Amino acid sequence: MATKSLSPGRWGSSSGMNGRDREERRLAFRMTAPSLVLMALVAAVPIGYALWLSLNQYSVRTAGLSRFVGLDNYVAALSGPHWWAAFGQTFLFAGLSVSLELVLGTAMALLLNLAFKGRALLRTVVLLPYAVVTVVSAITWETMFQPNLGLVTNVLSTLGLPGGDVIWLGEHGYAMAVIVLADVWKTTPFAALIILAGLQVIPAETYEAAELDGASKWQAFVHVTLPLLRPAIVLAAIFRTMDALRVFDLPFVLTRGANGTESMSMLAYTQLRENRLVGEGSALSILTFLTVMVVSVVYIRFAGGNIREVAKEEQ
Amino acid sequence: MDLIRPSFPLHEETTAASVPSARRSGMGAASRRRTRITAAAAAAMAAGLLLTACGGGAATQGADQPAAADPASAANATGSLNVCGGKDASGIYKGTVEAFTKANGKVTAKYTEIGATTDEARTQAVQRLEGKSSECDIFVTDVIWTSEFASQGWLLDQTKLVEANKDRLIPSTVETAKYEDKYWASPFFTNAGLVYYQKDKVAKPETWQQLYAEAAGAEGNSYVYQGKQYEGLTVNFLEMLYSAGGEVLDENGEVRIDSPETREVLDFMVKGLEDGSADRAVLTYNEDPARLAYESGNFGYQRNWPHVYRLLNATPLAGTFGVAPLPAWEGGKASGVLGGWNLAISAHSTNQAGAVAFIDFATTPDWQKHVAMDFSQAPVNEAAYADPEVLAKMPFATELLASVKGAKPRPISPVYPQISQAIYKNVYAVLSGAATTEDAVKTMAEEITAAKASF
């Protein structure tokens, strides 16, 4: 691979650690220590505090009253129906929206990678939906799917297409479809951008080699582009999945969680902010956070395996 | 939740351009895995941060008895006064502090907007009160916040002040400031639902049954209300429930929602959606979409708040619609649910005398006329509704007064938000067909009982 030229010989050796390596590792550790401390302060302290809150109950009836309840808040959340409903709904949303975003994002990236006039401009323009504040775009989608007056419903019924007389945000299934659509519209450009970056580091020689071997365009895409693009796609998938699992503003504006669209974050928000049930709400936030973390770890291991394979093949 | 994205790069190995990096670093496989997991954990931590960072704010207030406001103190009030509340859309807050400052001469009042929406204003008020901030002397509070704020000891007891002013305040509006036999705020301006109807198509509704029957009578007569899953649905449902003689909590605070009246009202609403009395689109409507739908001219009736009057008059429907108080239940009486805003004095105010003087001014019959004339809000003083100047600006004042006087507060409880959720989620489940009336009523009662048992 062309990237080999980036690897000076000294780094290529995998002959275990010598004294010099150890010294360099110590240096690396010393140099990263300040940022590790900063990260601990910024990330660990609030999470630790939330963890502590989640092990207590704070009275909403009497000022200042609180008691330690151990894991009661978690038991209550996990044994009730609300958490699991929100859990399932959030994963359904994340699964649908992230897969659509990756497929469309890949297609978009391939188009943007072609050489044509005005490419730079177009690359900027496609990012526009991503620049729109989510709440604002949610309100726009709500207006468009409004029964009687909305643009989408009007166009559908004028053209005699199905869906014109559907109360989109008032029906199970349809409401989820609108939320997925709103998310796909907004964040596909983001996925496309990451995938485009991955596309650009694929060296042209690999395609030339494929062509010489008699591969068709489709074969080249399936056997050259996709495998080399996998790290980029996985990265986009990680970012998008983490975001999607924390989805809040879209269901909050579009349905208020009605019709099977309440997400884990919405549930935590309701308990924390609206009901001021600080203990229960914190437990739900921690559960949300653990869910996202487990999913991320799984993803990153999967991506790591892929990269290890590539590295091995190279050797 | 787009506010926080992990802005630091994930571990190099996961980025697209980093294939060679695994070879560059001399680390062993085990340590590589460790770094990866650290990176994963760090990324996930950042992801969880926003939620958890919002999670603070446990009550830390001592349970000491709050002091009471002294009505006589107003005479000697001086200094500056800060009134805090939500967005001043009608201009009433700024208008009132300016008029007060001018009239009083000794106290200088100003208005501070602490939130663009009602939810945000509540969050901001709660943060200041929990932190014992003395920044705000007076909070403009939604009527449903009273018991929550009072139970936390955040407010000054206004019982004496309210008693002294009682003869100039409409009794139903005063009840919104009550919690455990004391008054914790003074009503400032009120709000009650009205029915707007197309005079050319349908008759003025006397009963809900008559309204629904007429609405189903012909194409383009149907009724729009607020049926989205939110606070507004609680209000729309309770307006019918109260007029049918039902209640959520009785005088002793016992849960009374599991009643024949609740079932009757729910079945009535479901039937209305099925036979076309009410447009099914109401399942997605809050106030504005309901108004916009009605403005299309394709409907006969609309339930909405008084502010819609002015907006409807700016459309082609001007002159074609009438305004009516909320109708009665057949064989029952007319009722409704009170909205509106109260003035509460912060327990940490450093100018309590000034605050009392401000409340005295804001509730005078004379200023209450301005509340209606200058800002189109519903006064809390009865005489204002009969004033010729007010009637000239607000021709439906008589109907509005009828709605206000017949209306009752929403359930009074420090856990009101949970009670309201139990109502609107279960009512929505019935209306959308996801649950049967019987199941929803049982769940509603269970959830309200559980909420009341909150620690």
JSON list of N, CA, C and O in Angstrom, two decimals, chain B residues 207-228:
[
{"chain": "B", "resi": 207, "resn": "THR", "atom": "N", "xyz": [-74.18, 23.11, 26.02]},
{"chain": "B", "resi": 207, "resn": "THR", "atom": "CA", "xyz": [-73.62, 21.92, 26.67]},
{"chain": "B", "resi": 207, "resn": "THR", "atom": "C", "xyz": [-72.59, 21.28, 25.74]},
{"chain": "B", "resi": 207, "resn": "THR", "atom": "O", "xyz": [-72.61, 21.50, 24.52]},
{"chain": "B", "resi": 208, "resn": "TRP", "atom": "N", "xyz": [-71.70, 20.50, 26.34]},
{"chain": "B", "resi": 208, "resn": "TRP", "atom": "CA", "xyz": [-70.71, 19.77, 25.55]},
{"chain": "B", "resi": 208, "resn": "TRP", "atom": "C", "xyz": [-71.40, 18.81, 24.59]},
{"chain": "B", "resi": 208, "resn": "TRP", "atom": "O", "xyz": [-70.96, 18.63, 23.45]},
{"chain": "B", "resi": 209, "resn": "GLN", "atom": "N", "xyz": [-72.50, 18.20, 25.06]},
{"chain": "B", "resi": 209, "resn": "GLN", "atom": "CA", "xyz": [-73.20, 17.24, 24.22]},
{"chain": "B", "resi": 209, "resn": "GLN", "atom": "C", "xyz": [-73.76, 17.92, 22.97]},
{"chain": "B", "resi": 209, "resn": "GLN", "atom": "O", "xyz": [-73.65, 17.40, 21.86]},
{"chain": "B", "resi": 210, "resn": "GLN", "atom": "N", "xyz": [-74.31, 19.13, 23.18]},
{"chain": "B", "resi": 210, "resn": "GLN", "atom": "CA", "xyz": [-74.86, 19.88, 22.05]},
{"chain": "B", "resi": 210, "resn": "GLN", "atom": "C", "xyz": [-73.73, 20.27, 21.08]},
{"chain": "B", "resi": 210, "resn": "GLN", "atom": "O", "xyz": [-73.86, 20.17, 19.86]},
{"chain": "B", "resi": 211, "resn": "LEU", "atom": "N", "xyz": [-72.60, 20.71, 21.66]},
{"chain": "B", "resi": 211, "resn": "LEU", "atom": "CA", "xyz": [-71.45, 21.09, 20.82]},
{"chain": "B", "resi": 211, "resn": "LEU", "atom": "C", "xyz": [-71.01, 19.92, 19.95]},
{"chain": "B", "resi": 211, "resn": "LEU", "atom": "O", "xyz": [-70.83, 20.06, 18.73]},
{"chain": "B", "resi": 212, "resn": "TYR", "atom": "N", "xyz": [-70.84, 18.75, 20.57]},
{"chain": "B", "resi": 212, "resn": "TYR", "atom": "CA", "xyz": [-70.38, 17.58, 19.81]},
{"chain": "B", "resi": 212, "resn": "TYR", "atom": "C", "xyz": [-71.39, 17.16, 18.75]},
{"chain": "B", "resi": 212, "resn": "TYR", "atom": "O", "xyz": [-71.01, 16.76, 17.65]},
{"chain": "B", "resi": 213, "resn": "ALA", "atom": "N", "xyz": [-72.69, 17.26, 19.10]},
{"chain": "B", "resi": 213, "resn": "ALA", "atom": "CA", "xyz": [-73.71, 16.84, 18.14]},
{"chain": "B", "resi": 213, "resn": "ALA", "atom": "C", "xyz": [-73.71, 17.76, 16.92]},
{"chain": "B", "resi": 213, "resn": "ALA", "atom": "O", "xyz": [-73.73, 17.31, 15.78]},
{"chain": "B", "resi": 214, "resn": "GLU", "atom": "N", "xyz": [-73.64, 19.06, 17.17]},
{"chain": "B", "resi": 214, "resn": "GLU", "atom": "CA", "xyz": [-73.60, 20.01, 16.05]},
{"chain": "B", "resi": 214, "resn": "GLU", "atom": "C", "xyz": [-72.33, 19.83, 15.22]},
{"chain": "B", "resi": 214, "resn": "GLU", "atom": "O", "xyz": [-72.35, 19.96, 14.00]},
{"chain": "B", "resi": 215, "resn": "ALA", "atom": "N", "xyz": [-71.23, 19.57, 15.92]},
{"chain": "B", "resi": 215, "resn": "ALA", "atom": "CA", "xyz": [-69.95, 19.43, 15.23]},
{"chain": "B", "resi": 215, "resn": "ALA", "atom": "C", "xyz": [-69.97, 18.23, 14.29]},
{"chain": "B", "resi": 215, "resn": "ALA", "atom": "O", "xyz": [-69.34, 18.25, 13.23]},
{"chain": "B", "resi": 216, "resn": "ALA", "atom": "N", "xyz": [-70.69, 17.18, 14.69]},
{"chain": "B", "resi": 216, "resn": "ALA", "atom": "CA", "xyz": [-70.76, 15.99, 13.83]},
{"chain": "B", "resi": 216, "resn": "ALA", "atom": "C", "xyz": [-71.81, 16.17, 12.75]},
{"chain": "B", "resi": 216, "resn": "ALA", "atom": "O", "xyz": [-71.87, 15.39, 11.80]},
{"chain": "B", "resi": 217, "resn": "GLY", "atom": "N", "xyz": [-72.64, 17.21, 12.88]},
{"chain": "B", "resi": 217, "resn": "GLY", "atom": "CA", "xyz": [-73.80, 17.38, 12.01]},
{"chain": "B", "resi": 217, "resn": "GLY", "atom": "C", "xyz": [-73.46, 17.57, 10.54]},
{"chain": "B", "resi": 217, "resn": "GLY", "atom": "O", "xyz": [-74.16, 17.06, 9.67]},
{"chain": "B", "resi": 218, "resn": "ALA", "atom": "N", "xyz": [-72.43, 18.30, 10.24]},
{"chain": "B", "resi": 218, "resn": "ALA", "atom": "CA", "xyz": [-72.13, 18.58, 8.83]},
{"chain": "B", "resi": 218, "resn": "ALA", "atom": "C", "xyz": [-70.63, 18.67, 8.62]},
{"chain": "B", "resi": 218, "resn": "ALA", "atom": "O", "xyz": [-69.88, 18.95, 9.55]},
{"chain": "B", "resi": 219, "resn": "GLU", "atom": "N", "xyz": [-70.25, 18.46, 7.39]},
{"chain": "B", "resi": 219, "resn": "GLU", "atom": "CA", "xyz": [-68.85, 18.62, 6.99]},
{"chain": "B", "resi": 219, "resn": "GLU", "atom": "C", "xyz": [-68.41, 20.06, 7.31]},
{"chain": "B", "resi": 219, "resn": "GLU", "atom": "O", "xyz": [-69.14, 21.01, 7.04]},
{"chain": "B", "resi": 220, "resn": "GLY", "atom": "N", "xyz": [-67.24, 20.22, 7.90]},
{"chain": "B", "resi": 220, "resn": "GLY", "atom": "CA", "xyz": [-66.75, 21.58, 8.17]},
{"chain": "B", "resi": 220, "resn": "GLY", "atom": "C", "xyz": [-67.26, 22.17, 9.47]},
{"chain": "B", "resi": 220, "resn": "GLY", "atom": "O", "xyz": [-67.06, 23.35, 9.73]},
{"chain": "B", "resi": 221, "resn": "ASN", "atom": "N", "xyz": [-67.95, 21.36, 10.27]},
{"chain": "B", "resi": 221, "resn": "ASN", "atom": "CA", "xyz": [-68.43, 21.85, 11.56]},
{"chain": "B", "resi": 221, "resn": "ASN", "atom": "C", "xyz": [-67.60, 21.35, 12.73]},
{"chain": "B", "resi": 221, "resn": "ASN", "atom": "O", "xyz": [-67.88, 21.69, 13.87]},
{"chain": "B", "resi": 222, "resn": "SER", "atom": "N", "xyz": [-66.62, 20.51, 12.46]},
{"chain": "B", "resi": 222, "resn": "SER", "atom": "CA", "xyz": [-66.04, 19.79, 13.59]},
{"chain": "B", "resi": 222, "resn": "SER", "atom": "C", "xyz": [-65.24, 20.70, 14.53]},
{"chain": "B", "resi": 222, "resn": "SER", "atom": "O", "xyz": [-64.98, 21.86, 14.24]},
{"chain": "B", "resi": 223, "resn": "TYR", "atom": "N", "xyz": [-64.89, 20.08, 15.66]},
{"chain": "B", "resi": 223, "resn": "TYR", "atom": "CA", "xyz": [-64.36, 20.80, 16.81]},
{"chain": "B", "resi": 223, "resn": "TYR", "atom": "C", "xyz": [-62.87, 20.54, 16.90]},
{"chain": "B", "resi": 223, "resn": "TYR", "atom": "O", "xyz": [-62.41, 19.41, 16.71]},
{"chain": "B", "resi": 224, "resn": "VAL", "atom": "N", "xyz": [-62.07, 21.58, 17.15]},
{"chain": "B", "resi": 224, "resn": "VAL", "atom": "CA", "xyz": [-60.64, 21.37, 17.38]},
{"chain": "B", "resi": 224, "resn": "VAL", "atom": "C", "xyz": [-60.27, 21.81, 18.79]},
{"chain": "B", "resi": 224, "resn": "VAL", "atom": "O", "xyz": [-60.75, 22.83, 19.28]},
{"chain": "B", "resi": 225, "resn": "TYR", "atom": "N", "xyz": [-59.45, 21.00, 19.43]},
{"chain": "B", "resi": 225, "resn": "TYR", "atom": "CA", "xyz": [-58.96, 21.35, 20.76]},
{"chain": "B", "resi": 225, "resn": "TYR", "atom": "C", "xyz": [-57.51, 20.93, 20.88]},
{"chain": "B", "resi": 225, "resn": "TYR", "atom": "O", "xyz": [-56.87, 20.57, 19.89]},
{"chain": "B", "resi": 226, "resn": "GLN", "atom": "N", "xyz": [-56.95, 20.95, 22.09]},
{"chain": "B", "resi": 226, "resn": "GLN", "atom": "CA", "xyz": [-55.54, 20.62, 22.28]},
{"chain": "B", "resi": 226, "resn": "GLN", "atom": "C", "xyz": [-55.45, 19.19, 22.80]},
{"chain": "B", "resi": 226, "resn": "GLN", "atom": "O", "xyz": [-55.68, 18.94, 23.98]},
{"chain": "B", "resi": 227, "resn": "GLY", "atom": "N", "xyz": [-55.09, 18.25, 21.90]},
{"chain": "B", "resi": 227, "resn": "GLY", "atom": "CA", "xyz": [-55.10, 16.84, 22.27]},
{"chain": "B", "resi": 227, "resn": "GLY", "atom": "C", "xyz": [-53.75, 16.18, 22.17]},
{"chain": "B", "resi": 227, "resn": "GLY", "atom": "O", "xyz": [-53.64, 14.95, 22.28]},
{"chain": "B", "resi": 228, "resn": "LYS", "atom": "N", "xyz": [-52.69, 16.97, 21.97]},
{"chain": "B", "resi": 228, "resn": "LYS", "atom": "CA", "xyz": [-51.35, 16.41, 21.96]},
{"chain": "B", "resi": 228, "resn": "LYS", "atom": "C", "xyz": [-51.02, 15.90, 23.37]},
{"chain": "B", "resi": 228, "resn": "LYS", "atom": "O", "xyz": [-51.64, 16.33, 24.34]}
]
